[in-house]
mmCIF file of N, CA and C in Angstrom:
data_model
loop_
_atom_site.group_PDB
_atom_site.id
_atom_site.type_symbol
_atom_site.label_atom_id
_atom_site.label_comp_id
_atom_site.label_asym_id
_atom_site.label_seq_id
_atom_site.Cartn_x
_atom_site.Cartn_y
_atom_site.Cartn_z
ATOM 1 N N CYS A 1 -54.367 -10.643 -24.645
ATOM 2 C CA CYS A 1 -53.490 -10.667 -23.490
ATOM 3 C C CYS A 1 -53.731 -11.936 -22.654
ATOM 4 N N TYR A 2 -55.017 -12.281 -22.424
ATOM 5 C CA TYR A 2 -55.326 -13.482 -21.659
ATOM 6 C C TYR A 2 -54.912 -14.746 -22.408
ATOM 7 N N ILE A 3 -54.990 -14.701 -23.730
ATOM 8 C CA ILE A 3 -54.589 -15.863 -24.524
ATOM 9 C C ILE A 3 -53.099 -16.118 -24.364
ATOM 10 N N CYS A 4 -52.302 -15.063 -24.419
ATOM 11 C CA CYS A 4 -50.848 -15.208 -24.224
ATOM 12 C C CYS A 4 -50.544 -15.726 -22.826
ATOM 13 N N LEU A 5 -51.238 -15.221 -21.833
ATOM 14 C CA LEU A 5 -51.039 -15.679 -20.463
ATOM 15 C C LEU A 5 -51.398 -17.155 -20.328
ATOM 16 N N THR A 6 -52.491 -17.558 -20.952
ATOM 17 C CA THR A 6 -52.910 -18.954 -20.898
ATOM 18 C C THR A 6 -51.866 -19.864 -21.519
ATOM 19 N N TRP A 7 -51.355 -19.497 -22.690
ATOM 20 C CA TRP A 7 -50.333 -20.308 -23.348
ATOM 21 C C TRP A 7 -49.038 -20.335 -22.543
ATOM 22 N N THR A 8 -48.671 -19.220 -21.961
ATOM 23 C CA THR A 8 -47.451 -19.171 -21.149
ATOM 24 C C THR A 8 -47.574 -20.079 -19.930
ATOM 25 N N LEU A 9 -48.697 -20.004 -19.240
ATOM 26 C CA LEU A 9 -48.903 -20.863 -18.075
ATOM 27 C C LEU A 9 -48.951 -22.339 -18.460
ATOM 28 N N THR A 10 -49.499 -22.639 -19.624
ATOM 29 C CA THR A 10 -49.535 -24.017 -20.097
ATOM 30 C C THR A 10 -48.132 -24.547 -20.331
ATOM 31 N N VAL A 11 -47.307 -23.766 -20.987
ATOM 32 C CA VAL A 11 -45.923 -24.189 -21.243
ATOM 33 C C VAL A 11 -45.169 -24.361 -19.926
ATOM 34 N N VAL A 12 -45.350 -23.428 -19.007
ATOM 35 C CA VAL A 12 -44.685 -23.524 -17.700
ATOM 36 C C VAL A 12 -45.135 -24.784 -16.960
ATOM 37 N N ALA A 13 -46.392 -25.146 -17.082
ATOM 38 C CA ALA A 13 -46.906 -26.332 -16.403
ATOM 39 C C ALA A 13 -46.398 -27.623 -17.031
ATOM 40 N N ILE A 14 -46.130 -27.611 -18.331
ATOM 41 C CA ILE A 14 -45.715 -28.822 -19.029
ATOM 42 C C ILE A 14 -44.220 -29.091 -18.901
ATOM 43 N N VAL A 15 -43.416 -28.055 -18.846
ATOM 44 C CA VAL A 15 -41.955 -28.202 -18.866
ATOM 45 C C VAL A 15 -41.424 -29.179 -17.815
ATOM 46 N N PRO A 16 -41.877 -29.155 -16.556
ATOM 47 C CA PRO A 16 -41.322 -30.112 -15.587
ATOM 48 C C PRO A 16 -41.511 -31.575 -15.982
ATOM 49 N N ASN A 17 -42.541 -31.879 -16.744
ATOM 50 C CA ASN A 17 -42.771 -33.266 -17.155
ATOM 51 C C ASN A 17 -41.676 -33.798 -18.074
ATOM 52 N N PHE A 18 -40.944 -32.916 -18.735
ATOM 53 C CA PHE A 18 -39.849 -33.355 -19.588
ATOM 54 C C PHE A 18 -38.676 -33.896 -18.773
ATOM 55 N N PHE A 19 -38.617 -33.564 -17.491
ATOM 56 C CA PHE A 19 -37.472 -33.926 -16.670
ATOM 57 C C PHE A 19 -37.774 -34.960 -15.597
ATOM 58 N N VAL A 20 -39.016 -35.356 -15.416
ATOM 59 C CA VAL A 20 -39.361 -36.253 -14.311
ATOM 60 C C VAL A 20 -39.847 -37.626 -14.756
ATOM 61 N N GLY A 21 -39.766 -37.945 -15.997
ATOM 62 C CA GLY A 21 -40.236 -39.247 -16.437
ATOM 63 C C GLY A 21 -39.781 -39.555 -17.839
ATOM 64 N N SER A 22 -40.268 -40.667 -18.338
ATOM 65 C CA SER A 22 -39.902 -41.066 -19.693
ATOM 66 C C SER A 22 -41.032 -41.900 -20.289
ATOM 67 N N LEU A 23 -40.964 -42.068 -21.588
ATOM 68 C CA LEU A 23 -41.922 -42.940 -22.261
ATOM 69 C C LEU A 23 -41.340 -44.341 -22.307
ATOM 70 N N GLN A 24 -42.138 -45.318 -21.905
ATOM 71 C CA GLN A 24 -41.700 -46.710 -21.919
ATOM 72 C C GLN A 24 -42.808 -47.567 -22.509
ATOM 73 N N TYR A 25 -42.398 -48.628 -23.168
ATOM 74 C CA TYR A 25 -43.366 -49.549 -23.751
ATOM 75 C C TYR A 25 -43.973 -50.396 -22.642
ATOM 76 N N ASP A 26 -45.290 -50.483 -22.626
ATOM 77 C CA ASP A 26 -46.000 -51.303 -21.644
ATOM 78 C C ASP A 26 -46.649 -52.467 -22.384
ATOM 79 N N PRO A 27 -46.100 -53.674 -22.221
ATOM 80 C CA PRO A 27 -46.634 -54.817 -22.969
ATOM 81 C C PRO A 27 -48.061 -55.195 -22.562
ATOM 82 N N ARG A 28 -48.506 -54.777 -21.379
ATOM 83 C CA ARG A 28 -49.870 -55.109 -20.953
ATOM 84 C C ARG A 28 -50.916 -54.421 -21.816
ATOM 85 N N ILE A 29 -50.595 -53.210 -22.281
ATOM 86 C CA ILE A 29 -51.562 -52.466 -23.089
ATOM 87 C C ILE A 29 -51.069 -52.247 -24.519
ATOM 88 N N TYR A 30 -49.921 -52.841 -24.854
ATOM 89 C CA TYR A 30 -49.354 -52.764 -26.204
ATOM 90 C C TYR A 30 -49.191 -51.322 -26.675
ATOM 91 N N SER A 31 -48.671 -50.495 -25.790
ATOM 92 C CA SER A 31 -48.535 -49.081 -26.118
ATOM 93 C C SER A 31 -47.432 -48.452 -25.274
ATOM 94 N N CYS A 32 -46.966 -47.297 -25.732
ATOM 95 C CA CYS A 32 -46.023 -46.526 -24.928
ATOM 96 C C CYS A 32 -46.811 -45.742 -23.890
ATOM 97 N N THR A 33 -46.259 -45.641 -22.720
ATOM 98 C CA THR A 33 -46.919 -44.913 -21.647
ATOM 99 C C THR A 33 -45.892 -44.090 -20.884
ATOM 100 N N PHE A 34 -46.360 -43.086 -20.193
ATOM 101 C CA PHE A 34 -45.481 -42.197 -19.439
ATOM 102 C C PHE A 34 -45.152 -42.853 -18.106
ATOM 103 N N ALA A 35 -43.878 -43.082 -17.853
ATOM 104 C CA ALA A 35 -43.432 -43.682 -16.592
ATOM 105 C C ALA A 35 -42.762 -42.607 -15.753
ATOM 106 N N GLN A 36 -43.392 -42.241 -14.661
ATOM 107 C CA GLN A 36 -42.818 -41.213 -13.800
ATOM 108 C C GLN A 36 -41.732 -41.810 -12.917
ATOM 109 N N THR A 37 -40.688 -41.029 -12.725
ATOM 110 C CA THR A 37 -39.583 -41.462 -11.872
ATOM 111 C C THR A 37 -39.498 -40.599 -10.620
ATOM 112 N N VAL A 38 -40.602 -40.005 -10.239
ATOM 113 C CA VAL A 38 -40.606 -39.111 -9.082
ATOM 114 C C VAL A 38 -41.514 -39.664 -7.995
ATOM 115 N N SER A 39 -41.514 -38.991 -6.879
ATOM 116 C CA SER A 39 -42.263 -39.454 -5.712
ATOM 117 C C SER A 39 -43.767 -39.253 -5.873
ATOM 118 N N THR A 40 -44.481 -39.895 -4.984
ATOM 119 C CA THR A 40 -45.934 -39.767 -4.967
ATOM 120 C C THR A 40 -46.351 -38.347 -4.605
ATOM 121 N N SER A 41 -45.587 -37.694 -3.746
ATOM 122 C CA SER A 41 -45.945 -36.323 -3.357
ATOM 123 C C SER A 41 -45.894 -35.379 -4.556
ATOM 124 N N TYR A 42 -44.948 -35.604 -5.469
ATOM 125 C CA TYR A 42 -44.893 -34.785 -6.687
ATOM 126 C C TYR A 42 -46.146 -35.018 -7.523
ATOM 127 N N THR A 43 -46.541 -36.262 -7.664
ATOM 128 C CA THR A 43 -47.732 -36.593 -8.446
ATOM 129 C C THR A 43 -48.973 -35.949 -7.837
ATOM 130 N N ILE A 44 -49.099 -36.004 -6.523
ATOM 131 C CA ILE A 44 -50.246 -35.389 -5.849
ATOM 132 C C ILE A 44 -50.230 -33.877 -6.046
ATOM 133 N N THR A 45 -49.057 -33.275 -5.950
ATOM 134 C CA THR A 45 -48.932 -31.833 -6.160
ATOM 135 C C THR A 45 -49.351 -31.448 -7.572
ATOM 136 N N VAL A 46 -48.923 -32.224 -8.546
ATOM 137 C CA VAL A 46 -49.285 -31.950 -9.942
ATOM 138 C C VAL A 46 -50.791 -32.055 -10.130
ATOM 139 N N VAL A 47 -51.401 -33.080 -9.557
ATOM 140 C CA VAL A 47 -52.853 -33.243 -9.684
ATOM 141 C C VAL A 47 -53.582 -32.063 -9.044
ATOM 142 N N VAL A 48 -53.123 -31.644 -7.877
ATOM 143 C CA VAL A 48 -53.777 -30.525 -7.197
ATOM 144 C C VAL A 48 -53.615 -29.240 -7.997
ATOM 145 N N VAL A 49 -52.389 -28.960 -8.438
ATOM 146 C CA VAL A 49 -52.116 -27.698 -9.134
ATOM 147 C C VAL A 49 -52.735 -27.672 -10.528
ATOM 148 N N HIS A 50 -52.726 -28.795 -11.222
ATOM 149 C CA HIS A 50 -53.189 -28.814 -12.613
ATOM 150 C C HIS A 50 -54.648 -29.213 -12.767
ATOM 151 N N PHE A 51 -55.283 -29.716 -11.714
ATOM 152 C CA PHE A 51 -56.679 -30.117 -11.841
ATOM 153 C C PHE A 51 -57.568 -29.465 -10.778
ATOM 154 N N ILE A 52 -57.232 -29.649 -9.519
ATOM 155 C CA ILE A 52 -58.089 -29.169 -8.439
ATOM 156 C C ILE A 52 -58.163 -27.642 -8.420
ATOM 157 N N VAL A 53 -57.033 -26.977 -8.523
ATOM 158 C CA VAL A 53 -57.023 -25.506 -8.493
ATOM 159 C C VAL A 53 -57.800 -24.920 -9.679
ATOM 160 N N PRO A 54 -57.516 -25.343 -10.930
ATOM 161 C CA PRO A 54 -58.316 -24.794 -12.042
ATOM 162 C C PRO A 54 -59.807 -25.125 -11.929
ATOM 163 N N LEU A 55 -60.117 -26.339 -11.490
ATOM 164 C CA LEU A 55 -61.521 -26.709 -11.321
ATOM 165 C C LEU A 55 -62.196 -25.823 -10.279
ATOM 166 N N SER A 56 -61.494 -25.528 -9.205
ATOM 167 C CA SER A 56 -62.040 -24.644 -8.172
ATOM 168 C C SER A 56 -62.265 -23.237 -8.709
ATOM 169 N N ILE A 57 -61.328 -22.740 -9.482
ATOM 170 C CA ILE A 57 -61.464 -21.396 -10.057
ATOM 171 C C ILE A 57 -62.646 -21.337 -11.019
ATOM 172 N N VAL A 58 -62.762 -22.332 -11.884
ATOM 173 C CA VAL A 58 -63.872 -22.366 -12.843
ATOM 174 C C VAL A 58 -65.204 -22.481 -12.100
ATOM 175 N N THR A 59 -65.262 -23.335 -11.091
ATOM 176 C CA THR A 59 -66.486 -23.489 -10.306
ATOM 177 C C THR A 59 -66.867 -22.179 -9.631
ATOM 178 N N PHE A 60 -65.898 -21.511 -9.032
ATOM 179 C CA PHE A 60 -66.149 -20.222 -8.385
ATOM 180 C C PHE A 60 -66.694 -19.209 -9.393
ATOM 181 N N CYS A 61 -66.066 -19.131 -10.560
ATOM 182 C CA CYS A 61 -66.514 -18.166 -11.579
ATOM 183 C C CYS A 61 -67.931 -18.468 -12.051
ATOM 184 N N TYR A 62 -68.233 -19.745 -12.294
ATOM 185 C CA TYR A 62 -69.580 -20.099 -12.731
ATOM 186 C C TYR A 62 -70.611 -19.831 -11.638
ATOM 187 N N LEU A 63 -70.254 -20.065 -10.390
ATOM 188 C CA LEU A 63 -71.180 -19.755 -9.304
ATOM 189 C C LEU A 63 -71.458 -18.260 -9.225
ATOM 190 N N ARG A 64 -70.435 -17.445 -9.385
ATOM 191 C CA ARG A 64 -70.628 -15.988 -9.378
ATOM 192 C C ARG A 64 -71.532 -15.563 -10.535
ATOM 193 N N ILE A 65 -71.327 -16.134 -11.703
ATOM 194 C CA ILE A 65 -72.179 -15.814 -12.855
ATOM 195 C C ILE A 65 -73.618 -16.236 -12.569
ATOM 196 N N TRP A 66 -73.794 -17.428 -12.021
ATOM 197 C CA TRP A 66 -75.123 -17.944 -11.716
ATOM 198 C C TRP A 66 -75.833 -17.042 -10.713
ATOM 199 N N ILE A 67 -75.122 -16.630 -9.672
ATOM 200 C CA ILE A 67 -75.699 -15.724 -8.670
ATOM 201 C C ILE A 67 -76.091 -14.397 -9.312
ATOM 202 N N LEU A 68 -75.247 -13.865 -10.167
ATOM 203 C CA LEU A 68 -75.550 -12.608 -10.853
ATOM 204 C C LEU A 68 -76.790 -12.741 -11.735
ATOM 205 N N VAL A 69 -76.895 -13.836 -12.450
ATOM 206 C CA VAL A 69 -78.064 -14.065 -13.309
ATOM 207 C C VAL A 69 -79.336 -14.133 -12.467
ATOM 208 N N ILE A 70 -79.286 -14.810 -11.340
ATOM 209 C CA ILE A 70 -80.460 -14.902 -10.463
ATOM 210 C C ILE A 70 -80.837 -13.525 -9.921
ATOM 211 N N GLN A 71 -79.843 -12.723 -9.529
ATOM 212 C CA GLN A 71 -80.129 -11.375 -9.031
ATOM 213 C C GLN A 71 -80.778 -10.511 -10.108
ATOM 214 N N VAL A 72 -80.267 -10.578 -11.311
ATOM 215 C CA VAL A 72 -80.843 -9.801 -12.414
ATOM 216 C C VAL A 72 -82.255 -10.296 -12.716
ATOM 217 N N LYS A 73 -82.451 -11.591 -12.679
ATOM 218 C CA LYS A 73 -83.773 -12.162 -12.926
ATOM 219 C C LYS A 73 -84.790 -11.632 -11.912
ATOM 220 N N HIS A 74 -84.409 -11.567 -10.643
ATOM 221 C CA HIS A 74 -85.312 -11.039 -9.612
ATOM 222 C C HIS A 74 -85.594 -9.553 -9.829
ATOM 223 N N ARG A 75 -84.585 -8.789 -10.222
ATOM 224 C CA ARG A 75 -84.793 -7.356 -10.492
ATOM 225 C C ARG A 75 -85.751 -7.151 -11.659
ATOM 226 N N VAL A 76 -85.584 -7.942 -12.695
ATOM 227 C CA VAL A 76 -86.455 -7.822 -13.870
ATOM 228 C C VAL A 76 -87.887 -8.167 -13.484
ATOM 229 N N ARG A 77 -88.082 -9.207 -12.697
ATOM 230 C CA ARG A 77 -89.431 -9.576 -12.262
ATOM 231 C C ARG A 77 -90.067 -8.457 -11.443
ATOM 232 N N GLN A 78 -89.288 -7.856 -10.539
ATOM 233 C CA GLN A 78 -89.822 -6.764 -9.726
ATOM 234 C C GLN A 78 -90.183 -5.566 -10.595
ATOM 235 N N ASP A 79 -89.344 -5.247 -11.568
ATOM 236 C CA ASP A 79 -89.641 -4.133 -12.474
ATOM 237 C C ASP A 79 -90.902 -4.407 -13.279
ATOM 238 N N CYS A 80 -91.067 -5.640 -13.738
ATOM 239 C CA CYS A 80 -92.263 -5.988 -14.511
ATOM 240 C C CYS A 80 -93.520 -5.868 -13.648
ATOM 241 N N LYS A 81 -93.439 -6.317 -12.394
ATOM 242 C CA LYS A 81 -94.597 -6.219 -11.496
ATOM 243 C C LYS A 81 -94.957 -4.761 -11.230
ATOM 244 N N GLN A 82 -93.956 -3.905 -11.064
ATOM 245 C CA GLN A 82 -94.217 -2.488 -10.818
ATOM 246 C C GLN A 82 -94.821 -1.827 -12.048
ATOM 247 N N LYS A 83 -94.394 -2.193 -13.227
ATOM 248 C CA LYS A 83 -94.939 -1.610 -14.455
ATOM 249 C C LYS A 83 -96.369 -2.069 -14.677
ATOM 250 N N ILE A 84 -96.665 -3.319 -14.313
ATOM 251 C CA ILE A 84 -98.023 -3.833 -14.478
ATOM 252 C C ILE A 84 -98.977 -3.101 -13.532
ATOM 253 N N ARG A 85 -98.547 -2.810 -12.309
ATOM 254 C CA ARG A 85 -99.379 -2.119 -11.324
ATOM 255 C C ARG A 85 -99.600 -0.659 -11.703
ATOM 256 N N ALA A 86 -98.649 -0.076 -12.380
ATOM 257 C CA ALA A 86 -98.742 1.357 -12.697
ATOM 258 C C ALA A 86 -99.625 1.650 -13.865
#
């Protein structure tokens, strides 16, 4: 289910790029490159939505996992100390 959601969101995120730019040859780098025909605010929005938001979500999730691991580690240490004393 999450895999389908991931692919769906990816397609939804990519579709607007088909309508806001084109591929053009850039002689400076001898290659085709994506030339956007939209405003700077659109570019900033895309960067925020496609990079900053996912990075924030991943960072939050990893921090929660890290905190959970530390809590479990402390519980295990306390249990070991109590068993040694008993």
